[in-house]
Amino acid sequence: MLSLLAAVLLTVAAQSNAGVANAAGSDHFVDCSASTNGLGTQADPWNSLASVNSLQFGPGERVLFKAGTTCVGQLTPSGSGAAGSPAVITSYGSGAKPIIDGNGVVGATIKLLNVQQWQLSGLEVRNAAASPAFRTGVLVENSSGTTLSGISITDMTVRNISGWSGGWYSSNAGVAIQTDQTASVSTWNDITIDNNTFDHVDRIAIAVTPEGNGRGTGMTTNVRILNNNIRYSGGDDILVVNGDGALIDGNDAAYGGPKATTGCPPSGNICNTAAASIWVAGSSDTTIQNNTVACTINQQDGMAFDVDWGNHNTTIQYNYSRNNSGGFLLMMQQIGGELPSDGTVVRYNVSEDDTNTAGCPITSNFNRAHNVFDFPRAIPNQSGSAAPLPDIYNNTIYISSGRATSVTGTRTGNTQPGSYKFRNNLVLNFGSKGYLQTTGSVFANNLLYGPRNNNEPTTGTIYLSPQVVGPLQSATQASGGMAAYQPRESSPALGAGVAIPSNGGRDIAGNPIAAVPSIGAYETADTNLVRNGSFDSGALTPWTLSGAGSSLTTSTPFNGSSAVQTGNSNSGVENVVSGLTHVDQLPLVGVGFGVG
């Protein structure tokens, strides 16, 4: 009888895990398709989320969900790992990712509260419902009054989260890192959100924010949002609020924002129906790079990037943006009692037909001024910033025919106080609008192609065909992609820019920047020795006329105002180039080039 009693007690203990701390480094297996709840081993797995929720995770503790299965309900584990030995939830076996389905539950499908040193990977998270509510796929929340660190969320699929598309961000997200306002300041450090897929999430795919507009939270440090694929978000795609040194790199976002003009939560809750794809607020030293953003649709904002209120020293570089309803970038001044954003650098990006959504899966009847670079209020200038004036240089911008889109503009259609820099930019503008002119702005060495505009910059401006490789996007032709904007070897953009210190050292394709840079997002080696090859400006130098009857003419120009007209037989123009070296290293001197 004693032996039988002992066996019964052991069985009960094995199947009841409430409040029990497990051995460090132990693994537990879950198969929600199993008919009975087992011991948590791979051979005899648990079959419900309740068993996982009862665990007190410790360093090295892992729970693994079986591939190809679905668990219904909320996953709310507790306990923390340690640096170098995190707590882990992931998958095992072959097949589709295991699904954690909230089945319409209000709140988070997976919630981690006041924990640290955690890794989540290899799962699919869902929470669809017939009507919106405050729902988040994965919520990691800090109300501890301390700094918590070491959260890693990778290789997850988050889809069909039915949140309020106009509600607060971390309460309506795919993945949210939330900081609560507490008497003793709470904050996060060391956050990685990498290589995840988001599909039809309302409101936002990734939010690293406080719990609301309240201030009382610290600056989150070492945030890395990398290589995520985001489609059809109901509002925004990525947001960091109160971040210090965040890196947003290599993300691919498209088709977001169509729901944000509706879907506000009940009265008494925060509602904001303005949405942009990737943006920051109240943050310092943010780098936004190597991202692709396409077809963001929103009537109030709708741009690819937004440097919103209170940001200091934001760098936006090496990004490709196309067909976003609100343009490439919103740059905010002061809002209410918040500080203006300052020190913004925008370089080596390609903006392709932004504001034109005609070719997008969802189009926009955008009802305000169209601007590639949107300054809705006074332009922020700060003497203590890394860039005292917002600095826009070495970007390539394309606007298709018939578009009433300004390259730089404001929502009032008039002028704004403040100044900005606009240098080394390659602009193919076939539309009808131009530039926001302000007192003290700096324009230099831009290449502008297309119909002339009465308020375009003139200082150092080149008015020639940029001769990019194409094909360019049009109403009947799909985009040729970012590479379509590389200049050919004959492009007048090569080696025609002004040198800019601290330029990042490379272009959008990773090529090093020359001492005398090219114009536009691509730095292409200037190997063309045939200078002034189209004679567009009306000057012959370094060419000379040869033979009889050759001349400069303004009647048949190719790009600019002039061209060369050859005359009789054996006539043309000549350019003598010296200092060449043949492949066998013998010098060549006096090589001539001519047309006849």
Coordinates of C-alpha atoms in Angstrom, one line a residue:
M1 CA 0.0 0.0 0.0
L2 CA 2.9 2.4 0.8
S3 CA 4.4 1.6 -2.6
L4 CA 1.1 2.3 -4.4
L5 CA 0.6 5.6 -2.5
A6 CA 4.0 6.7 -3.5
A7 CA 3.4 6.0 -7.1
V8 CA 0.1 7.9 -7.1
L9 CA 1.8 10.9 -5.5
L10 CA 4.6 10.9 -8.1
T11 CA 2.0 10.8 -10.9
V12 CA 0.0 13.8 -9.5
A13 CA 3.2 15.8 -8.9
A14 CA 4.4 15.2 -12.5
Q15 CA 1.1 16.4 -14.0
S16 CA 0.6 19.5 -11.7
N17 CA 3.2 22.2 -12.3
A18 CA 1.6 25.2 -10.6
G19 CA 4.2 27.5 -9.1
V20 CA 7.0 24.9 -9.4
A21 CA 10.5 26.1 -10.5
N22 CA 12.1 23.6 -12.9
A23 CA 15.7 22.6 -13.1
A24 CA 17.9 25.1 -15.0
G25 CA 18.3 24.2 -18.6
S26 CA 15.4 21.8 -18.7
D27 CA 13.2 21.4 -21.9
H28 CA 9.4 21.0 -22.0
F29 CA 7.4 19.9 -25.0
V30 CA 3.9 20.9 -26.0
D31 CA 1.7 19.2 -28.6
C32 CA -1.8 20.6 -28.5
S33 CA -3.1 17.9 -30.8
A34 CA -2.3 15.2 -28.2
S35 CA -5.4 13.6 -26.7
T36 CA -4.1 13.7 -23.1
N37 CA -1.9 16.0 -21.1
G38 CA 1.4 14.2 -20.6
L39 CA 4.6 14.8 -18.6
G40 CA 6.1 17.5 -20.8
T41 CA 8.7 15.3 -22.4
Q42 CA 9.0 14.9 -26.2
A43 CA 7.6 11.3 -25.9
D44 CA 4.8 12.4 -23.6
P45 CA 4.1 16.1 -24.2
W46 CA 1.8 18.6 -22.6
N47 CA -1.3 19.4 -24.7
S48 CA -2.4 22.9 -23.5
L49 CA -1.1 26.4 -22.8
A50 CA -2.2 26.1 -19.2
S51 CA 0.8 23.8 -18.4
V52 CA 3.2 26.4 -19.9
N53 CA 1.5 29.3 -18.0
S54 CA 2.0 27.5 -14.7
L55 CA 5.8 27.3 -15.2
Q56 CA 8.2 29.7 -13.4
F57 CA 10.9 29.9 -16.1
G58 CA 14.5 30.1 -15.1
P59 CA 17.8 30.5 -17.0
G60 CA 18.1 28.1 -19.9
E61 CA 14.5 26.9 -19.5
R62 CA 12.9 26.0 -22.8
V63 CA 9.4 25.2 -24.0
L64 CA 9.1 23.8 -27.5
F65 CA 5.8 23.7 -29.4
K66 CA 5.3 20.9 -32.0
A67 CA 5.3 22.1 -35.6
G68 CA 2.1 21.8 -37.5
T69 CA -0.2 22.1 -34.4
T70 CA -2.4 24.8 -33.0
C71 CA -2.9 25.9 -29.4
V72 CA -5.9 28.1 -28.6
G73 CA -5.8 30.7 -25.8
Q74 CA -3.4 33.1 -24.2
L75 CA 0.2 32.3 -23.5
T76 CA 1.4 34.1 -20.3
P77 CA 4.6 32.6 -19.0
S78 CA 6.5 34.0 -16.1
G79 CA 10.1 34.0 -14.7
S80 CA 13.3 35.2 -16.4
G81 CA 16.4 33.9 -17.9
A82 CA 19.9 35.2 -17.4
A83 CA 22.5 36.9 -19.6
G84 CA 23.9 34.1 -21.8
S85 CA 21.2 31.7 -20.6
P86 CA 17.8 33.1 -21.7
A87 CA 14.4 31.6 -21.1
V88 CA 13.2 30.3 -24.5
I89 CA 9.9 29.5 -26.2
T90 CA 10.3 28.0 -29.7
S91 CA 9.3 25.0 -31.9
Y92 CA 10.4 21.5 -32.6
G93 CA 9.8 19.0 -35.4
S94 CA 9.2 19.6 -39.1
G95 CA 6.4 21.3 -40.9
A96 CA 4.5 24.6 -40.5
K97 CA 5.2 26.8 -37.5
P98 CA 3.1 25.9 -34.5
I99 CA 0.2 28.4 -34.1
I100 CA -0.8 30.2 -30.9
D101 CA -4.3 31.4 -31.7
G102 CA -5.9 33.9 -29.3
N103 CA -9.3 33.1 -30.9
G104 CA -10.5 36.7 -30.5
V105 CA -9.4 37.2 -26.9
V106 CA -9.1 40.8 -25.8
G107 CA -5.5 41.7 -24.9
A108 CA -2.3 39.9 -25.9
T109 CA -2.1 36.4 -27.4
I110 CA 1.4 36.1 -25.9
K111 CA 2.3 38.3 -22.9
L112 CA 5.5 38.6 -21.0
L113 CA 5.2 40.9 -17.9
N114 CA 8.2 42.2 -16.0
V115 CA 10.6 39.6 -17.2
Q116 CA 13.9 39.8 -19.0
Q117 CA 16.5 37.7 -20.9
W118 CA 13.9 36.0 -23.0
Q119 CA 13.9 34.6 -26.6
L120 CA 10.7 33.9 -28.7
S121 CA 11.1 32.3 -32.1
G122 CA 9.6 29.9 -34.6
L123 CA 5.9 30.4 -33.8
E124 CA 2.9 31.8 -35.6
V125 CA 0.6 34.1 -33.6
R126 CA -3.0 34.9 -34.6
N127 CA -5.9 36.7 -33.0
A128 CA -8.7 37.4 -35.5
A129 CA -12.2 38.6 -34.5
A130 CA -15.3 39.9 -36.1
S131 CA -14.9 43.4 -34.5
P132 CA -11.9 45.3 -33.3
A133 CA -10.7 45.5 -29.7
F134 CA -7.4 46.2 -27.9
R135 CA -5.5 43.2 -29.2
T136 CA -1.7 42.6 -29.6
G137 CA 0.1 39.5 -31.0
V138 CA 3.1 39.6 -28.6
L139 CA 3.2 42.1 -25.8
V140 CA 6.4 42.4 -23.6
E141 CA 5.5 44.9 -20.8
N142 CA 7.6 46.6 -18.1
S143 CA 5.9 48.0 -15.1
S144 CA 8.7 47.0 -12.7
G145 CA 10.1 50.5 -12.0
T146 CA 13.5 49.2 -13.1
T147 CA 15.5 48.6 -16.3
L148 CA 14.8 45.2 -17.9
S149 CA 16.9 43.8 -20.7
G150 CA 17.5 41.1 -23.2
I151 CA 14.3 40.5 -25.2
S152 CA 14.8 38.7 -28.6
I153 CA 11.8 38.0 -30.9
T154 CA 12.9 36.3 -34.2
D155 CA 11.5 34.2 -37.0
M156 CA 7.9 34.7 -35.9
T157 CA 4.8 35.0 -38.1
V158 CA 2.2 37.4 -36.7
R159 CA -1.1 37.7 -38.7
N160 CA -4.7 38.7 -38.5
I161 CA -4.6 40.7 -35.3
S162 CA -7.9 42.5 -35.0
G163 CA -6.9 45.6 -33.1
W164 CA -8.2 49.2 -33.2
S165 CA -6.5 50.7 -36.3
G166 CA -6.8 54.2 -34.7
G167 CA -5.9 53.1 -31.2
W168 CA -2.7 53.4 -29.2
Y169 CA 0.2 51.6 -30.8
S170 CA 1.5 49.0 -28.3
S171 CA -2.1 48.1 -27.4
N172 CA -2.8 47.2 -31.1
A173 CA 0.3 45.7 -32.5
G174 CA 1.9 42.6 -33.9
V175 CA 4.9 42.8 -31.6
A176 CA 4.9 45.5 -28.8
I177 CA 7.6 46.4 -26.3
Q178 CA 5.7 48.5 -23.8
T179 CA 7.0 50.7 -21.0
D180 CA 4.5 51.6 -18.3
Q181 CA 4.5 54.9 -16.4
T182 CA 5.6 54.1 -12.9
A183 CA 6.6 56.0 -9.8
S184 CA 10.2 54.7 -10.2
V185 CA 11.1 55.0 -13.9
S186 CA 10.8 51.9 -16.0
T187 CA 12.7 51.3 -19.2
W188 CA 14.1 48.6 -21.5
N189 CA 17.6 47.8 -22.8
D190 CA 18.8 45.4 -25.5
I191 CA 15.7 44.6 -27.7
T192 CA 16.0 42.6 -30.9
I193 CA 13.1 42.1 -33.3
D194 CA 14.5 40.4 -36.3
N195 CA 13.4 38.4 -39.4
N196 CA 9.7 38.2 -38.5
T197 CA 6.7 38.2 -40.9
F198 CA 3.7 40.4 -40.2
D199 CA 0.5 40.2 -42.2
H200 CA -2.8 42.1 -41.7
V201 CA -2.0 43.5 -38.2
D202 CA -4.2 46.3 -36.8
R203 CA -2.8 48.8 -35.9
I204 CA 0.9 48.4 -36.3
A205 CA 3.4 45.6 -36.9
I206 CA 6.1 46.7 -34.4
A207 CA 5.8 49.2 -31.6
V208 CA 8.4 50.1 -29.0
T209 CA 6.5 52.7 -27.0
P210 CA 5.2 53.8 -23.6
E211 CA 1.7 52.7 -22.6
G212 CA 0.3 56.0 -23.8
N213 CA 1.0 59.6 -24.2
G214 CA 2.1 59.9 -20.6
R215 CA 5.8 60.8 -20.0
G216 CA 7.3 59.1 -16.9
T217 CA 9.2 56.4 -18.7
G218 CA 12.9 56.2 -19.5
M219 CA 14.7 56.0 -22.8
T220 CA 14.8 52.5 -24.2
T221 CA 18.3 51.7 -25.3
N222 CA 19.9 49.3 -27.9
V223 CA 16.8 48.6 -29.9
R224 CA 17.4 46.7 -33.1
I225 CA 14.4 46.2 -35.6
L226 CA 15.9 44.2 -38.5
N227 CA 14.9 42.4 -41.6
N228 CA 11.2 42.1 -41.0
N229 CA 8.7 41.6 -43.7
I230 CA 5.5 43.6 -43.2
R231 CA 2.3 43.6 -45.3
Y232 CA -1.1 45.2 -45.0
S233 CA -0.8 46.8 -41.6
G234 CA -4.0 48.6 -40.7
G235 CA -2.1 51.7 -39.8
D236 CA 1.7 52.1 -39.3
D237 CA 4.5 49.5 -39.7
I238 CA 7.3 50.4 -37.3
L239 CA 7.4 53.0 -34.4
V240 CA 9.9 53.7 -31.7
V241 CA 9.0 56.3 -29.0
N242 CA 11.5 57.3 -26.4
G243 CA 14.4 55.4 -28.0
D244 CA 18.1 56.1 -27.6
G245 CA 20.3 54.8 -30.5
A246 CA 17.7 52.6 -32.2
L247 CA 18.6 50.8 -35.4
I248 CA 15.8 50.2 -37.9
D249 CA 17.5 48.3 -40.7
G250 CA 16.7 46.0 -43.7
N251 CA 12.9 45.9 -43.2
D252 CA 10.5 45.4 -46.2
A253 CA 7.1 47.0 -45.7
A254 CA 4.2 47.5 -48.1
Y255 CA 0.5 48.2 -48.4
G256 CA 0.0 49.6 -44.9
G257 CA -2.4 52.2 -43.6
P258 CA -5.8 51.8 -45.3
K259 CA -7.7 51.3 -42.0
A260 CA -6.2 54.0 -39.9
T261 CA -8.8 56.6 -41.0
T262 CA -11.4 54.5 -39.2
G263 CA -11.5 52.2 -36.2
C264 CA -11.1 54.5 -33.3
P265 CA -11.7 52.9 -29.9
P266 CA -14.5 54.0 -27.6
S267 CA -14.6 57.5 -26.2
G268 CA -12.0 58.2 -23.5
N269 CA -9.3 56.3 -25.3
I270 CA -6.5 57.7 -27.3
C271 CA -7.3 57.8 -31.0
N272 CA -4.9 58.9 -33.8
T273 CA -5.8 58.1 -37.4
A274 CA -2.6 59.6 -38.9
A275 CA -0.3 56.7 -39.9
A276 CA 3.1 56.5 -41.6
S277 CA 5.2 53.4 -42.3
I278 CA 8.4 53.8 -40.3
W279 CA 8.7 56.6 -37.8
V280 CA 10.2 57.8 -34.5
A281 CA 9.1 60.2 -31.8
G282 CA 10.9 61.5 -28.7
S283 CA 14.1 59.6 -29.7
S284 CA 17.8 60.4 -30.1
D285 CA 20.5 59.1 -32.5
T286 CA 18.2 56.8 -34.5
T287 CA 19.4 55.2 -37.7
I288 CA 16.9 54.2 -40.3
Q289 CA 18.6 52.4 -43.2
N290 CA 18.4 49.8 -46.0
N291 CA 14.6 49.6 -45.7
T292 CA 12.0 49.3 -48.6
V293 CA 8.6 50.9 -48.2
A294 CA 5.9 50.7 -50.8
C295 CA 2.3 51.8 -51.2
T296 CA 1.6 53.2 -47.8
I297 CA -2.0 54.5 -47.9
N298 CA -3.2 57.1 -45.4
Q299 CA -5.1 60.4 -45.9
Q300 CA -3.5 62.3 -43.0
D301 CA 0.2 61.3 -43.3
G302 CA 0.9 58.2 -45.5
M303 CA 4.6 58.7 -46.0
A304 CA 7.3 56.1 -45.9
F305 CA 9.3 57.8 -43.1
D306 CA 8.4 60.3 -40.4
V307 CA 10.7 62.2 -38.0
D308 CA 8.0 63.3 -35.7
W309 CA 8.0 65.3 -32.5
G310 CA 11.1 65.6 -30.2
N311 CA 13.7 63.6 -32.2
H312 CA 17.4 64.5 -32.0
N313 CA 20.0 63.5 -34.6
T314 CA 18.0 61.1 -36.8
T315 CA 19.8 59.6 -39.9
I316 CA 17.7 58.2 -42.8
Q317 CA 19.9 56.6 -45.4
Y318 CA 20.1 53.9 -48.1
N319 CA 16.3 53.4 -48.2
Y320 CA 14.1 52.7 -51.3
S321 CA 10.6 54.2 -51.2
R322 CA 7.9 54.0 -53.9
N323 CA 4.3 55.0 -54.3
N324 CA 3.6 56.1 -50.8
S325 CA 0.6 58.4 -50.6
G326 CA 2.1 61.0 -48.3
G327 CA 5.6 61.0 -50.0
F328 CA 9.0 60.0 -48.7
L329 CA 9.5 61.9 -45.5
L330 CA 7.5 64.0 -42.9
M331 CA 9.7 66.2 -40.8
M332 CA 8.0 67.7 -37.8
Q333 CA 8.4 70.9 -35.8
Q334 CA 7.2 71.4 -32.3
I335 CA 3.9 69.9 -31.2
G336 CA 2.3 71.3 -28.1
G337 CA 4.9 71.3 -25.3
E338 CA 7.2 68.8 -27.1
L339 CA 10.6 69.8 -28.5
P340 CA 11.0 70.1 -32.2
S341 CA 12.9 67.4 -34.1
D342 CA 16.4 68.5 -35.0
G343 CA 19.7 67.2 -36.5
T344 CA 17.9 65.2 -39.3
V345 CA 20.1 63.9 -42.1
V346 CA 18.6 62.3 -45.2
R347 CA 21.1 60.8 -47.6
Y348 CA 21.6 58.2 -50.4
N349 CA 17.9 57.2 -50.7
V350 CA 15.8 56.6 -53.7
S351 CA 12.2 57.9 -53.8
E352 CA 10.3 56.6 -56.8
D353 CA 7.0 58.3 -57.7
D354 CA 6.0 58.8 -54.1
T355 CA 2.4 60.3 -53.7
N356 CA 1.3 58.3 -56.8
T357 CA -0.6 55.2 -55.7
A358 CA -2.2 54.4 -59.0
G359 CA -0.4 51.1 -59.3
C360 CA -0.8 49.9 -55.7
P361 CA -3.2 47.1 -54.6
I362 CA -5.1 49.8 -52.6
T363 CA -5.2 53.3 -54.0
S364 CA -5.6 56.6 -52.2
N365 CA -7.7 59.7 -52.9
F366 CA -5.2 61.8 -51.1
N367 CA -6.9 65.1 -50.2
R368 CA -4.0 67.4 -49.2
A369 CA -0.8 68.8 -50.7
H370 CA 1.5 66.2 -52.2
N371 CA 5.1 66.5 -51.2
V372 CA 8.1 64.1 -51.4
F373 CA 9.6 65.9 -48.4
D374 CA 6.8 67.3 -46.3
F375 CA 7.5 70.2 -43.8
P376 CA 4.0 70.7 -42.4
R377 CA 5.1 73.4 -39.9
A378 CA 8.1 75.6 -39.3
I379 CA 11.3 73.9 -40.3
P380 CA 13.3 72.9 -37.2
N381 CA 16.7 74.5 -37.0
Q382 CA 19.0 73.9 -33.9
S383 CA 22.5 75.2 -33.5
G384 CA 23.5 72.3 -31.3
S385 CA 22.4 69.6 -33.7
A386 CA 24.6 67.3 -35.7
A387 CA 22.8 69.0 -38.7
P388 CA 21.8 72.5 -37.6
L389 CA 19.6 72.6 -40.7
P390 CA 17.8 69.5 -41.9
D391 CA 20.3 68.1 -44.4
I392 CA 18.9 66.4 -47.6
Y393 CA 21.7 65.3 -49.9
N394 CA 22.7 62.7 -52.5
N395 CA 19.1 61.4 -52.9
T396 CA 17.5 60.3 -56.2
I397 CA 13.9 61.5 -56.6
Y398 CA 11.5 60.6 -59.5
I399 CA 8.1 62.1 -60.1
S400 CA 6.1 60.9 -63.0
S401 CA 4.4 63.0 -65.6
G402 CA 1.3 65.0 -64.7
R403 CA 1.8 64.8 -60.9
A404 CA 1.1 67.9 -58.8
T405 CA 3.8 66.8 -56.3
S406 CA 6.4 69.1 -54.8
V407 CA 9.9 67.9 -54.2
T408 CA 10.0 69.8 -51.0
G409 CA 6.8 71.4 -49.8
T410 CA 4.4 72.3 -47.0
R411 CA 0.7 71.5 -46.4
T412 CA -0.2 75.2 -46.5
G413 CA 1.0 75.5 -50.1
N414 CA 3.0 78.6 -49.1
T415 CA 6.2 79.3 -47.2
Q416 CA 7.4 78.1 -43.8
P417 CA 9.9 79.8 -41.5
G418 CA 13.2 78.1 -41.0
S419 CA 15.8 76.7 -43.5
Y420 CA 17.1 73.4 -44.9
K421 CA 19.9 72.1 -47.0
F422 CA 19.3 70.4 -50.4
R423 CA 22.5 69.3 -52.1
N424 CA 23.8 66.7 -54.6
N425 CA 20.3 65.4 -55.3
L426 CA 19.3 63.9 -58.6
V427 CA 15.7 64.9 -59.4
L428 CA 13.7 63.6 -62.4
N429 CA 10.6 65.7 -62.0
F430 CA 8.1 65.4 -64.9
G431 CA 5.3 66.9 -62.7
S432 CA 4.1 70.4 -62.2
K433 CA 5.4 71.4 -58.8
G434 CA 8.8 72.4 -57.4
Y435 CA 10.4 73.4 -54.1
L436 CA 9.8 75.1 -50.8
Q437 CA 11.9 78.2 -50.9
T438 CA 12.9 79.7 -47.5
T439 CA 15.3 82.4 -46.4
G440 CA 18.7 80.9 -45.6
S441 CA 18.2 77.5 -47.2
V442 CA 21.2 76.0 -48.9
F443 CA 21.0 74.6 -52.5
A444 CA 24.0 73.2 -54.3
N445 CA 25.0 70.9 -57.1
N446 CA 21.6 69.3 -57.8
L447 CA 20.9 67.8 -61.2
L448 CA 17.3 68.6 -62.2
Y449 CA 15.7 67.1 -65.2
G450 CA 12.2 67.7 -66.6
P451 CA 10.0 70.7 -67.2
R452 CA 11.4 73.9 -65.6
N453 CA 9.7 75.2 -62.5
N454 CA 9.7 78.8 -61.4
N455 CA 10.8 78.0 -57.8
E456 CA 13.5 75.4 -58.3
P457 CA 17.0 75.9 -56.9
T458 CA 19.5 77.5 -59.2
T459 CA 22.8 77.5 -57.3
G460 CA 25.2 75.1 -58.9
T461 CA 22.2 73.4 -60.7
I462 CA 22.8 71.1 -63.7
Y463 CA 19.9 70.9 -66.2
L464 CA 20.8 67.8 -68.2
S465 CA 19.5 64.3 -68.7
P466 CA 20.8 62.2 -65.8
Q467 CA 21.1 59.2 -68.2
V468 CA 20.0 56.5 -65.7
V469 CA 19.8 52.9 -66.8
G470 CA 16.0 52.6 -66.4
P471 CA 13.4 51.5 -67.0
L472 CA 11.5 54.1 -65.0
Q473 CA 8.0 53.6 -63.6
S474 CA 5.1 55.0 -65.5
A475 CA 1.3 54.7 -65.6
T476 CA 1.6 51.7 -67.9
Q477 CA 4.9 50.3 -66.8
A478 CA 5.9 48.8 -63.5
S479 CA 8.9 50.0 -61.5
G480 CA 12.3 48.9 -62.7
G481 CA 13.3 48.8 -59.0
M482 CA 15.9 50.8 -57.2
A483 CA 18.6 49.7 -59.6
A484 CA 16.8 51.6 -62.5
Y485 CA 18.3 54.8 -61.0
Q486 CA 21.9 54.0 -61.4
P487 CA 23.6 56.5 -63.7
R488 CA 25.2 55.3 -66.9
E489 CA 28.9 56.0 -67.6
S490 CA 27.9 58.9 -69.7
S491 CA 25.8 60.6 -67.0
P492 CA 26.6 64.2 -66.2
A493 CA 25.9 63.3 -62.5
L494 CA 29.3 61.6 -62.2
G495 CA 31.8 63.5 -60.2
A496 CA 29.6 66.6 -60.2
G497 CA 28.7 66.9 -56.6
V498 CA 30.0 69.0 -53.7
A499 CA 32.1 67.3 -51.1
I500 CA 30.2 66.8 -47.8
P501 CA 32.0 65.9 -44.6
S502 CA 30.8 62.9 -42.5
N503 CA 28.8 61.5 -45.4
G504 CA 28.6 58.0 -44.2
G505 CA 31.4 56.7 -46.5
R506 CA 29.2 54.8 -48.9
D507 CA 26.3 55.1 -51.3
I508 CA 23.1 53.1 -51.5
A509 CA 24.8 50.2 -53.2
G510 CA 27.7 50.1 -50.8
N511 CA 30.2 51.8 -53.1
P512 CA 32.7 54.1 -51.4
I513 CA 32.2 57.9 -51.8
A514 CA 34.8 59.6 -54.0
A515 CA 36.6 62.8 -52.8
V516 CA 34.5 64.6 -55.4
P517 CA 31.2 62.8 -55.1
S518 CA 28.6 62.1 -57.8
I519 CA 25.1 63.5 -57.7
G520 CA 22.3 61.2 -56.6
A521 CA 22.1 58.0 -54.5
Y522 CA 24.7 56.1 -56.5
E523 CA 28.4 56.8 -56.4
T524 CA 29.6 55.6 -59.8
A525 CA 33.3 55.8 -60.8
D526 CA 33.7 58.5 -63.4
T527 CA 35.7 56.6 -66.1
N528 CA 34.3 58.5 -69.1
L529 CA 37.1 60.6 -70.7
V530 CA 34.8 62.2 -73.3
R531 CA 33.8 65.3 -71.4
N532 CA 31.0 67.5 -72.5
G533 CA 29.9 64.7 -74.9
S534 CA 26.5 66.2 -75.6
F535 CA 27.4 69.9 -75.8
D536 CA 24.2 70.7 -74.0
S537 CA 25.3 74.0 -72.4
G538 CA 26.5 75.7 -75.5
A539 CA 30.2 75.3 -74.8
L540 CA 32.7 73.3 -76.8
T541 CA 35.5 73.0 -74.3
P542 CA 37.5 70.7 -74.3
W543 CA 36.5 70.0 -78.0
T544 CA 37.5 72.0 -81.1
L545 CA 35.8 72.1 -84.5
S546 CA 37.5 70.4 -87.3
G547 CA 36.9 70.4 -91.0
A548 CA 34.4 72.8 -92.7
G549 CA 30.9 73.6 -91.7
S550 CA 30.7 72.2 -88.2
S551 CA 29.1 74.5 -85.6
L552 CA 27.2 74.8 -82.3
T553 CA 23.5 75.1 -82.8
T554 CA 20.4 75.8 -80.6
S555 CA 17.9 74.4 -83.1
T556 CA 18.3 70.7 -82.4
P557 CA 19.4 70.3 -78.7
F558 CA 19.4 66.8 -77.1
N559 CA 19.1 67.7 -73.4
G560 CA 20.1 71.3 -72.7
S561 CA 20.1 74.4 -74.9
S562 CA 22.6 73.3 -77.6
A563 CA 24.1 70.6 -79.7
V564 CA 26.9 70.2 -82.3
Q565 CA 25.9 70.2 -86.0
T566 CA 28.5 68.6 -88.3
G567 CA 29.2 70.1 -91.7
N568 CA 30.8 68.8 -94.9
S569 CA 32.6 65.5 -95.4
N570 CA 35.5 64.9 -93.0
S571 CA 34.3 67.5 -90.6
G572 CA 33.3 67.2 -87.0
V573 CA 34.8 68.0 -83.5
E574 CA 38.0 66.8 -82.0
N575 CA 39.1 66.2 -78.4
V576 CA 42.7 65.2 -77.7
V577 CA 43.2 63.2 -74.5
S578 CA 46.7 62.5 -73.2
G579 CA 48.1 60.5 -70.4
L580 CA 46.4 57.2 -71.3
T581 CA 48.1 53.8 -70.8
H582 CA 47.7 50.8 -73.1
V583 CA 47.1 47.4 -71.6
D584 CA 50.8 46.5 -72.2
Q585 CA 51.7 49.6 -70.1
L586 CA 53.1 51.6 -73.1
P587 CA 52.0 55.2 -72.8
L588 CA 49.6 56.6 -75.4
V589 CA 49.7 60.3 -76.1
G590 CA 47.6 62.4 -78.5
V591 CA 44.6 60.2 -79.0
G592 CA 41.9 62.0 -80.9
F593 CA 38.1 61.5 -80.9
G594 CA 35.9 62.9 -83.6
V595 CA 32.6 62.7 -85.4
G596 CA 32.0 63.4 -89.0

